[in-house]
JSON list of C-alpha atoms in Angstrom, two decimals:
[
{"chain": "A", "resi": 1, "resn": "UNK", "atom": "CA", "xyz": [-43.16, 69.53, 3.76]},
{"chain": "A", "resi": 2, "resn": "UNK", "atom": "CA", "xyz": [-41.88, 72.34, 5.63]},
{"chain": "A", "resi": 3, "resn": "UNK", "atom": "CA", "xyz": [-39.98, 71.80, 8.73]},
{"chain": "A", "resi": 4, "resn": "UNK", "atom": "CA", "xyz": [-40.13, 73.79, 11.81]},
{"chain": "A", "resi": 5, "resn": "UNK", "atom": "CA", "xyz": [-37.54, 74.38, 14.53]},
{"chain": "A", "resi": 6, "resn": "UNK", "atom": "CA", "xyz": [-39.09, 71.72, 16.64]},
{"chain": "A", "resi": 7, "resn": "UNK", "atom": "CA", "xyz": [-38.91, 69.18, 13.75]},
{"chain": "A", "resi": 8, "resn": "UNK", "atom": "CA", "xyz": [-35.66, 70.07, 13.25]},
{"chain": "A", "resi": 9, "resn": "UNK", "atom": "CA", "xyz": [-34.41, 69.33, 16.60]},
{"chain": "A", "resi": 10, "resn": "UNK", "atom": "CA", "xyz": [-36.08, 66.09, 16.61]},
{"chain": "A", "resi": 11, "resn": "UNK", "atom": "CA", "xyz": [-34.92, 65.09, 13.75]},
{"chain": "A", "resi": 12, "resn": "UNK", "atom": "CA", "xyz": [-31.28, 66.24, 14.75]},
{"chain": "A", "resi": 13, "resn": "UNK", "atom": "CA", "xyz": [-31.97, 64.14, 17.89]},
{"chain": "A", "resi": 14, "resn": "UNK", "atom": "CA", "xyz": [-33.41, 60.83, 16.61]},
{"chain": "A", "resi": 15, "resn": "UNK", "atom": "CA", "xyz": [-30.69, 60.38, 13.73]},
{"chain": "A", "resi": 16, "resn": "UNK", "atom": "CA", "xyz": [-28.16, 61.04, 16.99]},
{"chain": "A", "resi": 17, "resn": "UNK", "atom": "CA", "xyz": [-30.25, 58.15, 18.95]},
{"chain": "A", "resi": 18, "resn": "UNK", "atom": "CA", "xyz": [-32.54, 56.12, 17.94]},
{"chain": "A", "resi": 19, "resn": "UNK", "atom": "CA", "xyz": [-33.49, 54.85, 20.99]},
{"chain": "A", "resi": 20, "resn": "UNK", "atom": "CA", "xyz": [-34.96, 57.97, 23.13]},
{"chain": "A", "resi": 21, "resn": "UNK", "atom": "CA", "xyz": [-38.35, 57.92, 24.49]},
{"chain": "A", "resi": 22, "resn": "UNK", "atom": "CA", "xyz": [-41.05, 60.19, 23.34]},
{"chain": "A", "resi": 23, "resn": "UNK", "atom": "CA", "xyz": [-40.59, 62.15, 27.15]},
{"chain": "A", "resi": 24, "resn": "UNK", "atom": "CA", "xyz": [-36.69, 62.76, 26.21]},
{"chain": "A", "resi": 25, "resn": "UNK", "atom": "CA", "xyz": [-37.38, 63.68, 22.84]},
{"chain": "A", "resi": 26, "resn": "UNK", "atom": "CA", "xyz": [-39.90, 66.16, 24.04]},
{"chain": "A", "resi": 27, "resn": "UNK", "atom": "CA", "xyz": [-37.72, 67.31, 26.97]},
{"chain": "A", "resi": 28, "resn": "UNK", "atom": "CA", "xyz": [-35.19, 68.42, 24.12]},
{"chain": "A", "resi": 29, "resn": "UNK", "atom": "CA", "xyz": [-37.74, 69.72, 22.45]},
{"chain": "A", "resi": 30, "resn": "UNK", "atom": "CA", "xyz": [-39.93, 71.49, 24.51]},
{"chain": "A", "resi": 31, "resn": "UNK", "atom": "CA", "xyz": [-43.24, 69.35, 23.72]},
{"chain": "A", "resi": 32, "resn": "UNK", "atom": "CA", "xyz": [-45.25, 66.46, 26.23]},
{"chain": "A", "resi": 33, "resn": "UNK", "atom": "CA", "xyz": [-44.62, 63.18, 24.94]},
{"chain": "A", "resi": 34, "resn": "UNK", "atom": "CA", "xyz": [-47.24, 62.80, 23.13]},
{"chain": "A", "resi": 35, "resn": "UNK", "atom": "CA", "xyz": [-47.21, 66.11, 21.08]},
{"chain": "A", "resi": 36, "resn": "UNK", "atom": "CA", "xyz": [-43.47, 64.45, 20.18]},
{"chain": "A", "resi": 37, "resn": "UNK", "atom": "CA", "xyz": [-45.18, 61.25, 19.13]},
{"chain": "A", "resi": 38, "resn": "UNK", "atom": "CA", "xyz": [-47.52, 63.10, 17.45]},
{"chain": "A", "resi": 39, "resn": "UNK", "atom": "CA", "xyz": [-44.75, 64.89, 15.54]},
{"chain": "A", "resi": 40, "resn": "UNK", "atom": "CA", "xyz": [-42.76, 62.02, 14.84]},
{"chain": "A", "resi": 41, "resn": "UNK", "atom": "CA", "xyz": [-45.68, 60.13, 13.31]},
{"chain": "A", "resi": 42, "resn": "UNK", "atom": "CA", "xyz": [-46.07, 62.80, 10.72]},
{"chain": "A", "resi": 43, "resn": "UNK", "atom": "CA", "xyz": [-42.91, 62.92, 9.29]},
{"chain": "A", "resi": 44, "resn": "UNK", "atom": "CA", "xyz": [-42.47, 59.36, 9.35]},
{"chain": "A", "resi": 45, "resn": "UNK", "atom": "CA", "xyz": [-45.69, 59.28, 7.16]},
{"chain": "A", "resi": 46, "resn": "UNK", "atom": "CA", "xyz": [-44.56, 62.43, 5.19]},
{"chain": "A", "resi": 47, "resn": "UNK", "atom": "CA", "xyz": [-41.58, 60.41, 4.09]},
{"chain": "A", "resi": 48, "resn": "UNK", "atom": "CA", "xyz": [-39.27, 62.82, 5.97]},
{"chain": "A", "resi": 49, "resn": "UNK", "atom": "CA", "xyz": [-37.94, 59.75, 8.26]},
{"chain": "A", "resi": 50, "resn": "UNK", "atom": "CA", "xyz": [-37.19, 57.24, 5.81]},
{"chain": "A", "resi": 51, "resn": "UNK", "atom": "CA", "xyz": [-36.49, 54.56, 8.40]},
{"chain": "A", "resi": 52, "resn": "UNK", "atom": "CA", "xyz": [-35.44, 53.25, 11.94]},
{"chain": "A", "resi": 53, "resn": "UNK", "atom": "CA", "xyz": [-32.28, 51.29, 11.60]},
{"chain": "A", "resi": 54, "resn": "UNK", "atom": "CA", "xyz": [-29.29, 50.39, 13.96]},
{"chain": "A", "resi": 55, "resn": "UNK", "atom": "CA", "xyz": [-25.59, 50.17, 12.66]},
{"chain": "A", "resi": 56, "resn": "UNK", "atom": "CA", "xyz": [-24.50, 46.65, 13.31]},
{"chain": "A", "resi": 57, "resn": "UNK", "atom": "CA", "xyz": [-20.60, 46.02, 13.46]},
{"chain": "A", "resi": 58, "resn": "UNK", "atom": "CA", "xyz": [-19.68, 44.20, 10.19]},
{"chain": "A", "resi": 59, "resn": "UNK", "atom": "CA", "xyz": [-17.15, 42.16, 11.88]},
{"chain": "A", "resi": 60, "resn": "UNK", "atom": "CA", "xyz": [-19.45, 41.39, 15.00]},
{"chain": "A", "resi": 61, "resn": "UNK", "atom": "CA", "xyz": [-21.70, 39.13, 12.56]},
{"chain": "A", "resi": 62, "resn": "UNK", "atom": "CA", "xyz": [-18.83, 38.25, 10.19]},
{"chain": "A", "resi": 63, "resn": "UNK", "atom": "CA", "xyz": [-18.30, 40.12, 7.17]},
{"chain": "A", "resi": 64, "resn": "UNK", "atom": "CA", "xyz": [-15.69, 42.33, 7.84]},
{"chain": "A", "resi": 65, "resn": "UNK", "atom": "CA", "xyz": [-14.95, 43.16, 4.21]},
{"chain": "A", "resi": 66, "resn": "UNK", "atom": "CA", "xyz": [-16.32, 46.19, 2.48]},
{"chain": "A", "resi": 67, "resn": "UNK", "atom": "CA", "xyz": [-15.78, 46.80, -0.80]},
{"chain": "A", "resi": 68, "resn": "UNK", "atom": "CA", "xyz": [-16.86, 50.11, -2.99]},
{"chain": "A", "resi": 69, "resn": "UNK", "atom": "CA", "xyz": [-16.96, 48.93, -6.84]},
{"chain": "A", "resi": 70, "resn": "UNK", "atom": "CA", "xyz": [-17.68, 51.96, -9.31]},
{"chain": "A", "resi": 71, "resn": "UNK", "atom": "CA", "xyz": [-19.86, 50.19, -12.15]},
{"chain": "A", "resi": 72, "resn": "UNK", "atom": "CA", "xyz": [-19.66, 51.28, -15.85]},
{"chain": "A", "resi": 73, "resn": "UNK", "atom": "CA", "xyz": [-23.17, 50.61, -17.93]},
{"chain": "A", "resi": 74, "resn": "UNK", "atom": "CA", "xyz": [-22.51, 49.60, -21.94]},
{"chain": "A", "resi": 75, "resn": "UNK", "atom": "CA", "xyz": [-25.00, 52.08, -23.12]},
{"chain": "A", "resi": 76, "resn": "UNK", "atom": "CA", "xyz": [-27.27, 54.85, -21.38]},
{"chain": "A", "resi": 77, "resn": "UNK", "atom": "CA", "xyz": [-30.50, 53.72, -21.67]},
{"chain": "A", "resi": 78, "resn": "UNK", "atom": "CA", "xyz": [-33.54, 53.56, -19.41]},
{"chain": "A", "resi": 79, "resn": "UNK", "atom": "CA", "xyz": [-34.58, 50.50, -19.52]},
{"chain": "A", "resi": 80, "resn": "UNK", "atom": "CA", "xyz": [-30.99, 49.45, -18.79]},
{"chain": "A", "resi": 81, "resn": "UNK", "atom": "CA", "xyz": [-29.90, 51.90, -16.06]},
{"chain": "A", "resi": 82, "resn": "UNK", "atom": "CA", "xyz": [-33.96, 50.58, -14.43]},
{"chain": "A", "resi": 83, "resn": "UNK", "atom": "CA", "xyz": [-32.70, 46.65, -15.22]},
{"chain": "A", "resi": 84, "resn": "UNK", "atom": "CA", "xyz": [-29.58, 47.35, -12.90]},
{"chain": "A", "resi": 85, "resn": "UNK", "atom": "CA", "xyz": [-30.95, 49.26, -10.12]},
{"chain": "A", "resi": 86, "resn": "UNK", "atom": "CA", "xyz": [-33.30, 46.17, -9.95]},
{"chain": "A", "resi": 87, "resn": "UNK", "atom": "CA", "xyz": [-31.17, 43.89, -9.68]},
{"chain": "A", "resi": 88, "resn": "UNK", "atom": "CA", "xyz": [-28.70, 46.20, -7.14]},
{"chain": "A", "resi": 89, "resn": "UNK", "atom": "CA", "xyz": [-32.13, 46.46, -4.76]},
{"chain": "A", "resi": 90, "resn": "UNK", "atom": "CA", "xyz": [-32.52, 42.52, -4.97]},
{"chain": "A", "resi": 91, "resn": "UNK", "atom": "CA", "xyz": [-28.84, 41.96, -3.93]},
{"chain": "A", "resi": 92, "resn": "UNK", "atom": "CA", "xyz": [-28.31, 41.86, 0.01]},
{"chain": "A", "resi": 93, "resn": "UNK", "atom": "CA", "xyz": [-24.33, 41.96, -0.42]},
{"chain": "A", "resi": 94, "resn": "UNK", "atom": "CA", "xyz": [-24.94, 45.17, -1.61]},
{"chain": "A", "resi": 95, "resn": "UNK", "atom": "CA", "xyz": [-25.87, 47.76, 1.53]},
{"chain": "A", "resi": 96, "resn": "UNK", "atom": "CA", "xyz": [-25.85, 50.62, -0.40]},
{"chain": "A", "resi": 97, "resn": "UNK", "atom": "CA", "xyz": [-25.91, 52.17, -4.23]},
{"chain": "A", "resi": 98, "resn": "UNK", "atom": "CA", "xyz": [-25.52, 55.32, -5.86]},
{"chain": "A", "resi": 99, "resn": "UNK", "atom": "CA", "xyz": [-26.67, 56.29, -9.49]},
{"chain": "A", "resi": 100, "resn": "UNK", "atom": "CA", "xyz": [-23.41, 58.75, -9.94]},
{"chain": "A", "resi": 101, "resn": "UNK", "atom": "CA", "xyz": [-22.14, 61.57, -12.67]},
{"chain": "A", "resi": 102, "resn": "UNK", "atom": "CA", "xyz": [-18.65, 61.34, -13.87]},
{"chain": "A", "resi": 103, "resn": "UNK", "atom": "CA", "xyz": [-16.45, 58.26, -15.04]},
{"chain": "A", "resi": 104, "resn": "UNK", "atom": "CA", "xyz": [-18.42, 55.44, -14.04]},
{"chain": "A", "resi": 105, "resn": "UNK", "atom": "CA", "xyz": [-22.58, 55.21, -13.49]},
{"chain": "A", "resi": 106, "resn": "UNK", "atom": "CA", "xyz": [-23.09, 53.28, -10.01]},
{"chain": "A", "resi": 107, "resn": "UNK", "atom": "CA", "xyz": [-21.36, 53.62, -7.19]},
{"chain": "A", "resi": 108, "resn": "UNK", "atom": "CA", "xyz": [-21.62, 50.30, -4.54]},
{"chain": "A", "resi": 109, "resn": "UNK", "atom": "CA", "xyz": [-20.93, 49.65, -1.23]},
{"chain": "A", "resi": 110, "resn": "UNK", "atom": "CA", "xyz": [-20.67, 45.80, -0.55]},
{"chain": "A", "resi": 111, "resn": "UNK", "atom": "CA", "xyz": [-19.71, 43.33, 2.60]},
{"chain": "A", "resi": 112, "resn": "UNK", "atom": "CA", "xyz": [-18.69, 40.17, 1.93]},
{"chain": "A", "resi": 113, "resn": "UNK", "atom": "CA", "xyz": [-16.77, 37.65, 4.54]},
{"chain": "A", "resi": 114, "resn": "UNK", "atom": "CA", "xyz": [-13.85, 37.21, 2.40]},
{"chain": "A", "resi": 115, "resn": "UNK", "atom": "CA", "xyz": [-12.32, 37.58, -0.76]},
{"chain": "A", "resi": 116, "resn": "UNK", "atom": "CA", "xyz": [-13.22, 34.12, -1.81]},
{"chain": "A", "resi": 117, "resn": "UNK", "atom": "CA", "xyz": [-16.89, 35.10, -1.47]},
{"chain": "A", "resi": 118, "resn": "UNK", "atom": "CA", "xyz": [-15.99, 38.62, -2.97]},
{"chain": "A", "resi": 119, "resn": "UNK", "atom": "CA", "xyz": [-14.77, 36.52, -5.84]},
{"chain": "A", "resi": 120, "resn": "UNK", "atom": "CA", "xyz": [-18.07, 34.35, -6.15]},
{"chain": "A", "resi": 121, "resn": "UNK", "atom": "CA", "xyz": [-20.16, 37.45, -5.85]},
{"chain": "A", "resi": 122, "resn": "UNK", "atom": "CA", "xyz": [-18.52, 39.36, -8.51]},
{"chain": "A", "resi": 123, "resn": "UNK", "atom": "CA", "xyz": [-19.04, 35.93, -11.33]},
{"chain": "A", "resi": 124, "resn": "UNK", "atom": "CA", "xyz": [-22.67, 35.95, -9.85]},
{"chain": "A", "resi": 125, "resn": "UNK", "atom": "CA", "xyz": [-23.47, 39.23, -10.04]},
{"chain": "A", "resi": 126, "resn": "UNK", "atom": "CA", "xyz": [-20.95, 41.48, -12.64]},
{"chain": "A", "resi": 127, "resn": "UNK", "atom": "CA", "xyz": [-20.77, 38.78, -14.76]},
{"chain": "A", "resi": 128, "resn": "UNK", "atom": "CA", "xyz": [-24.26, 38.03, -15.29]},
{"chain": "A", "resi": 129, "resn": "UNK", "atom": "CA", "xyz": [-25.66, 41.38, -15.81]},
{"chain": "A", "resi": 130, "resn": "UNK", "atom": "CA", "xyz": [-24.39, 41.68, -19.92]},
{"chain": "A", "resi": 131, "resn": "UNK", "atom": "CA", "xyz": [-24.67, 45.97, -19.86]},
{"chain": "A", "resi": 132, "resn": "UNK", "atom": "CA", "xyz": [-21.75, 46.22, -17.44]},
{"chain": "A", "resi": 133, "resn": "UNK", "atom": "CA", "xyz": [-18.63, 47.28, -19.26]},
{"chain": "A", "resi": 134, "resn": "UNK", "atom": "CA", "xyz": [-16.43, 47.70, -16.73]},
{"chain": "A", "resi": 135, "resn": "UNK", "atom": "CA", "xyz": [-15.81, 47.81, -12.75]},
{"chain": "A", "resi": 136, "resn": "UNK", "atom": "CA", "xyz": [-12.80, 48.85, -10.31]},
{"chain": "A", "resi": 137, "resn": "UNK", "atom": "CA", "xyz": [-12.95, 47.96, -6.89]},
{"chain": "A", "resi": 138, "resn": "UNK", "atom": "CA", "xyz": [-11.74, 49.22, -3.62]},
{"chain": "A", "resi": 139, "resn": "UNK", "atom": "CA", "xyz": [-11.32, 47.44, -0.43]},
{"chain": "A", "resi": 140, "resn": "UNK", "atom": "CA", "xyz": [-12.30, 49.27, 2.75]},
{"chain": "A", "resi": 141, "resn": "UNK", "atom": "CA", "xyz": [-9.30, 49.51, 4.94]},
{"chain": "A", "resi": 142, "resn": "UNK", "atom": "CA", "xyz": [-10.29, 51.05, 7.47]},
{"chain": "A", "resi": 143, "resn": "UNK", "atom": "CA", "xyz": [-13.98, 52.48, 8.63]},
{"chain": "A", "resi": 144, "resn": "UNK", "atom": "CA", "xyz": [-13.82, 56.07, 9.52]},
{"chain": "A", "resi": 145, "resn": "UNK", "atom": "CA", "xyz": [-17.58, 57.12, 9.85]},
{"chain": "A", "resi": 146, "resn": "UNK", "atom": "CA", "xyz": [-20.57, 55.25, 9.79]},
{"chain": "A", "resi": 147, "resn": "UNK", "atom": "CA", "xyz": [-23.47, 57.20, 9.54]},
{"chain": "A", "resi": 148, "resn": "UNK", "atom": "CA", "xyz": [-26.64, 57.96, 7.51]},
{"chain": "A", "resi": 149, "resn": "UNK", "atom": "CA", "xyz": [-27.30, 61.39, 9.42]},
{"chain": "A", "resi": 150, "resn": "UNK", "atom": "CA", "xyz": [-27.21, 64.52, 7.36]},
{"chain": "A", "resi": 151, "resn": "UNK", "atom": "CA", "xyz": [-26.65, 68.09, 8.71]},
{"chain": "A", "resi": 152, "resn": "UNK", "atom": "CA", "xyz": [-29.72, 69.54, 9.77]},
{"chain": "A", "resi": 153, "resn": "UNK", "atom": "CA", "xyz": [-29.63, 73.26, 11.03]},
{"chain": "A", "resi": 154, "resn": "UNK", "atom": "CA", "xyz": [-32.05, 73.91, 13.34]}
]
């Protein structure tokens, strides 16, 4: 799909906030409301907008730990890299996962409450998936930047 300068700056917009009407979208934009609507509609159906989410504060609903475990595959097959990236989807511990180049093949981002349940996940989860070799884990100090907006030039 290509993207004009309009959709540009409305996409620029919404990833800023979420929460502006159609009129202040189109204010920014120089469109009526509904020609924003309009707008928005179509690249939500074109895929462009993937979703409408807020950023919740891990430790406002308790689970202030977030770890980042890089996850090593036995063998580099298909059907196993599919198996895992199953089971990663059906996880809800896990908020996000990357299928990565380089020393290990996954890449996941994981909140927990504590290390105790950290523990519990990792037997659960690591140790019953057989085609892991290997993980190292992080803990998240500190969070920098949270944010799922890209760069968009307009």
């Amino acid at each position: 799909m290509d993207l004009d300068r309009v959709d540009r700056k409305l996409l620029n917009a919404v990833q800023r906030n979420n929460r502006l009407t159609t009129g202040e979208l189109g204010e920014l934009a120089g469109l009526s409301a509904t020609a924003c609507q309009r707008r928005l509609k179509r690249l939500r159906d074109a895929g462009v907008i993937e979703a409408d989410v807020s950023i919740v504060s891990p430790q406002a609903v308790g689970r202030p730990l977030i770890m980042l475990a890089s996850i090593s595959l036995e063998r580099d097959r298909s059907d196993i890299i599919d198996r895992f990236k199953q089971a990663v989807r059906r996880t809800p511990e896990i908020m996000s996962a990357y299928y990565v180049t380089g020393e290990a093949d996954f890449l996941l981002i994981i909140s927990v409450r504590d290390m105790a349940e950290y523990e519990a996940f990792t037997r659960r989860f690591f140790h019953e998936h057989s085609d892991i070799k290997g993980s190292k884990t992080m803990v998240v100090m500190d969070r920098i930047k949270t944010s799922l907006a890209l760069p968009i030039e307009e």
